[in-house]
Tab-separated table of C-alpha atoms in Angstrom:
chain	number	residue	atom	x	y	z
J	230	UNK	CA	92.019	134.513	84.411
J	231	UNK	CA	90.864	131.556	82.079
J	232	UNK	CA	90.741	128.022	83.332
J	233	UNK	CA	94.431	126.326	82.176
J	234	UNK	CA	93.379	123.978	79.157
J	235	UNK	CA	94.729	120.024	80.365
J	236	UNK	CA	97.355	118.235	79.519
J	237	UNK	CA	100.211	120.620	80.966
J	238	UNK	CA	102.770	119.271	82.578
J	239	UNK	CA	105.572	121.769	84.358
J	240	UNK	CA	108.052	121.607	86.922
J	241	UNK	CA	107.102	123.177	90.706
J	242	UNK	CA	107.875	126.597	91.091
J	243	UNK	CA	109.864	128.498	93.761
J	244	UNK	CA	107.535	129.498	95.486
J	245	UNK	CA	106.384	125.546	95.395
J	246	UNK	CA	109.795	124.493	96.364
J	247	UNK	CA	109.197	127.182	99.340
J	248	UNK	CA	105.850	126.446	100.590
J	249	UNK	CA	107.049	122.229	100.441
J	250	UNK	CA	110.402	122.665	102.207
J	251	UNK	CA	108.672	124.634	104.925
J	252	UNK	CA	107.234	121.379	105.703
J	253	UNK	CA	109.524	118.444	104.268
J	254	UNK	CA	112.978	120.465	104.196
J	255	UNK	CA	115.509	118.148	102.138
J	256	UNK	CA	113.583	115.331	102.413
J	257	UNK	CA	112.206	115.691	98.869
J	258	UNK	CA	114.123	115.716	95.745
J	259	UNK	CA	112.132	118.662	94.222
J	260	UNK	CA	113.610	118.491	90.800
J	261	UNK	CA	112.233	115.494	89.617
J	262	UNK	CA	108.623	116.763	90.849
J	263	UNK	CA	106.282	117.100	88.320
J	264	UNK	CA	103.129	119.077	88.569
J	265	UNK	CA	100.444	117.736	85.494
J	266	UNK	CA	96.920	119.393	84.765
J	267	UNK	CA	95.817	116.316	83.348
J	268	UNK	CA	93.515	112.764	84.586
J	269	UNK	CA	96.838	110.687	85.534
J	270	UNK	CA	93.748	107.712	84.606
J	271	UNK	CA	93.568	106.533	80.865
J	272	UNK	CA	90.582	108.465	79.201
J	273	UNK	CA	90.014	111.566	81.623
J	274	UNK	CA	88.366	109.070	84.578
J	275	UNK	CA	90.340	111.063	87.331
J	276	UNK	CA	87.293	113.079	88.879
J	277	UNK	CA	87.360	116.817	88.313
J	278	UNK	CA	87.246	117.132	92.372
J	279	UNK	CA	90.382	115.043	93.018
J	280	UNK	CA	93.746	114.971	92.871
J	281	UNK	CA	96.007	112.248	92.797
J	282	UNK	CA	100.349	111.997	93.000
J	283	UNK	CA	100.973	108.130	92.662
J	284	UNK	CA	103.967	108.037	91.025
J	285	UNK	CA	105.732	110.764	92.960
J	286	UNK	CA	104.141	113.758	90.254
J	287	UNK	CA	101.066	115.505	90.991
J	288	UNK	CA	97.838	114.943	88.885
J	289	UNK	CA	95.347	117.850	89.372
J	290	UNK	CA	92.067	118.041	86.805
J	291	UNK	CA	91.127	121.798	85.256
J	292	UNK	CA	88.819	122.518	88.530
J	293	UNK	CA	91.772	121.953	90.883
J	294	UNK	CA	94.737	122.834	89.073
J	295	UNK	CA	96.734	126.122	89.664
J	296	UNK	CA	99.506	127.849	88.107
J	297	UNK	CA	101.618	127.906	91.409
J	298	UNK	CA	99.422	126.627	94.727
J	299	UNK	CA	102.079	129.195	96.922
J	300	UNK	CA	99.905	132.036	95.375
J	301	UNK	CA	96.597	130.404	96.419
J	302	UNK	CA	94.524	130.319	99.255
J	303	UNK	CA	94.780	127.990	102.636
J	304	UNK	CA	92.423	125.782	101.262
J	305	UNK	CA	94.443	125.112	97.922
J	306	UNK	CA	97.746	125.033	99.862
J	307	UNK	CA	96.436	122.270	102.106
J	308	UNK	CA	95.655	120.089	99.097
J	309	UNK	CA	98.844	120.943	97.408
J	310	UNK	CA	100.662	119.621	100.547
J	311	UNK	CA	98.649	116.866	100.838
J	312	UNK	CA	99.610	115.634	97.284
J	313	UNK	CA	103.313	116.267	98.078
J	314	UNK	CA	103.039	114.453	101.556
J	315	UNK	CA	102.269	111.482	98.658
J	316	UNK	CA	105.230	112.715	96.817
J	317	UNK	CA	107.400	112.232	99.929
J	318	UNK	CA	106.216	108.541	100.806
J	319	UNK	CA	107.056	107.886	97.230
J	320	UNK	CA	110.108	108.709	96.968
J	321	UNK	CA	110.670	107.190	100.816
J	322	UNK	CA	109.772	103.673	99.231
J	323	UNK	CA	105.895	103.325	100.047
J	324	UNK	CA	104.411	101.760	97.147
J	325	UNK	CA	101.562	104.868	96.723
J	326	UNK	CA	100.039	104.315	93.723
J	327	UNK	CA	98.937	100.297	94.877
J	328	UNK	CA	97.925	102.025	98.549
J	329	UNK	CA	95.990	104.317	96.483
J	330	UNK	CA	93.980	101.764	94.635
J	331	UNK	CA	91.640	101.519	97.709
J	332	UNK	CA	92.293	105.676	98.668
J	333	UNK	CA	88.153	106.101	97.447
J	334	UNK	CA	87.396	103.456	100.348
J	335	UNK	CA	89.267	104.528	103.528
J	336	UNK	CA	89.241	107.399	105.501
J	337	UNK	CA	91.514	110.023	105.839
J	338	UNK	CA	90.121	111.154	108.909
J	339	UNK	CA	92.052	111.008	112.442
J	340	UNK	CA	92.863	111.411	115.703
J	341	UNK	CA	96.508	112.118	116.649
J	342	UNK	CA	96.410	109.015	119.269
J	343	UNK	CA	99.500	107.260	117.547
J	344	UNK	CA	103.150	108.284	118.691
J	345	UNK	CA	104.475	107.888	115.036
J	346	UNK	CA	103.243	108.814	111.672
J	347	UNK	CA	104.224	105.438	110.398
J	348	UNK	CA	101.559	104.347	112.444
J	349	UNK	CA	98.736	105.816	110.667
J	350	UNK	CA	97.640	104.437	107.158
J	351	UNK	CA	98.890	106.327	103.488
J	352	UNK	CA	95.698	108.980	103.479
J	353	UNK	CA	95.615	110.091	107.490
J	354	UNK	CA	99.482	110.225	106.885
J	355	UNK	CA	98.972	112.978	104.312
J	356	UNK	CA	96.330	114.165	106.272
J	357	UNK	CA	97.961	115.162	109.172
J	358	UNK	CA	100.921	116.516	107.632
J	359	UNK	CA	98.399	118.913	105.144
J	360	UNK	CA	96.591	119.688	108.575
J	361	UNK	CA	99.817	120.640	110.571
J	362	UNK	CA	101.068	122.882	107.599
J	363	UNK	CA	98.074	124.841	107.855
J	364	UNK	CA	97.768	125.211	111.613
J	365	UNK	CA	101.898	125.973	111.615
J	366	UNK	CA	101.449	128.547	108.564
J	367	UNK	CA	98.035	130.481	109.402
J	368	UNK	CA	97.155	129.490	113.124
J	369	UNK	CA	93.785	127.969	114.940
J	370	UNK	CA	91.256	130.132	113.158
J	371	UNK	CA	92.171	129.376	110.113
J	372	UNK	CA	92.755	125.372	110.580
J	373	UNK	CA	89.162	125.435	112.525
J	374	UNK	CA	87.548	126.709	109.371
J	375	UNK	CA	89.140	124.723	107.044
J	376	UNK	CA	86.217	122.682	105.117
J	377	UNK	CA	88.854	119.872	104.309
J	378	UNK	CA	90.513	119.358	107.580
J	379	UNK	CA	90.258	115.742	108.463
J	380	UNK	CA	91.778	115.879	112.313
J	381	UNK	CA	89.050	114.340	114.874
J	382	UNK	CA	88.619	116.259	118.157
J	383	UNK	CA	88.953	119.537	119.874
J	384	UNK	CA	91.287	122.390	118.197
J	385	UNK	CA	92.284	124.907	120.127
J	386	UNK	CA	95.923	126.252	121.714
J	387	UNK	CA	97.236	123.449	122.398
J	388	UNK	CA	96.486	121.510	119.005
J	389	UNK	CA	99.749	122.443	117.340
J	390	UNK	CA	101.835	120.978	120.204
J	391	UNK	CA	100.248	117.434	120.295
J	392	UNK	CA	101.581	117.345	116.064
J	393	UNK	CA	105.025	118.218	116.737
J	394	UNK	CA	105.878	114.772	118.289
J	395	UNK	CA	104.231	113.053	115.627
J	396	UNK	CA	105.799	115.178	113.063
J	397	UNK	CA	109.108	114.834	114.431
J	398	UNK	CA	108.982	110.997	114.661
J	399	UNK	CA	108.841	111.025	110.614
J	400	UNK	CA	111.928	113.688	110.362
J	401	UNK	CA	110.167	116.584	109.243
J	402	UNK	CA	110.935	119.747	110.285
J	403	UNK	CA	109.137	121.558	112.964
């Protein structure tokens, strides 16, 4: 299939809407969630390797965009998440796009020693939900090979069960 050309914009898909609610249920207001393959930066200076959802719509360049991320691998699912974890602070009030004006200079690696998610900055947040999508959806093996996971410590058995609190304490669904 040919690369999509930029500057689409659409709406999420079902199977989107699908793969989201399995991890923010009605939290998010899905309609007004807009996926762009575009540089959401003036003049295309959005690096082709990153994505970005300031303003509560997802910015993806050529190289990461893809026609519905519920159709695409772990690895593009986690990102997809990730960006819609970023959707979900926005539209909970967290002012993402000024966060995200220092995003290149923190890290969004963690360890799950916090009892809430509020606790942990912008980036980890999205981290760890992204993280415990993809150890929820396809299990240890998967998570442990995952070249973008950004959790800190041991992963085995009992890894999913030391998320759920945190997870819970932000009202997402387990």
């Amino acid at each position: 299939m040919e690369p999509q050309q930029e500057g689409l914009t659409r709406a999420l898909t079902p199977g989107e809407v699908n793969l989201a609610r399995s991890v923010f249920g009605s939290t998010i207001f899905y309609q007004s969630v807009l996926v762009h393959c575009d540089s959401y930066l003036p003049f295309g200076l959005q690096n082709q390797y990153t994505a970005m959802s300031p303003n509560g719509e997802l910015y993806f360049r050529r190289s990461l965009y893809e026609r519905d991320y519920a159709n695409q691998d772990p690895e593009a699912q986690h990102l997809f998440i990730h960006e819609m974890a970023h959707v979900w602070q926005h539209q909970k009030g967290m002012w993402v796009r000024t966060r995200g004006l220092l995003s290149w200079a923190v890290s969004y690696q963690y360890r799950l020693d916090q009892p809430l998610l509020r606790h942990y900055s912008m980036e980890r947040q999205a981290s760890i939900i992204a993280d415990y999508f993809i150890l929820k959806r396809y299990g240890a093996n998967t998570f442990f090979r995952l070249p973008n996971r950004k959790l800190i410590g041991i992963v085995d058995r009992w890894t999913l069960s030391q998320f759920q609190p945190i997870i819970r304490s932000a009202g997402l669904p387990l």
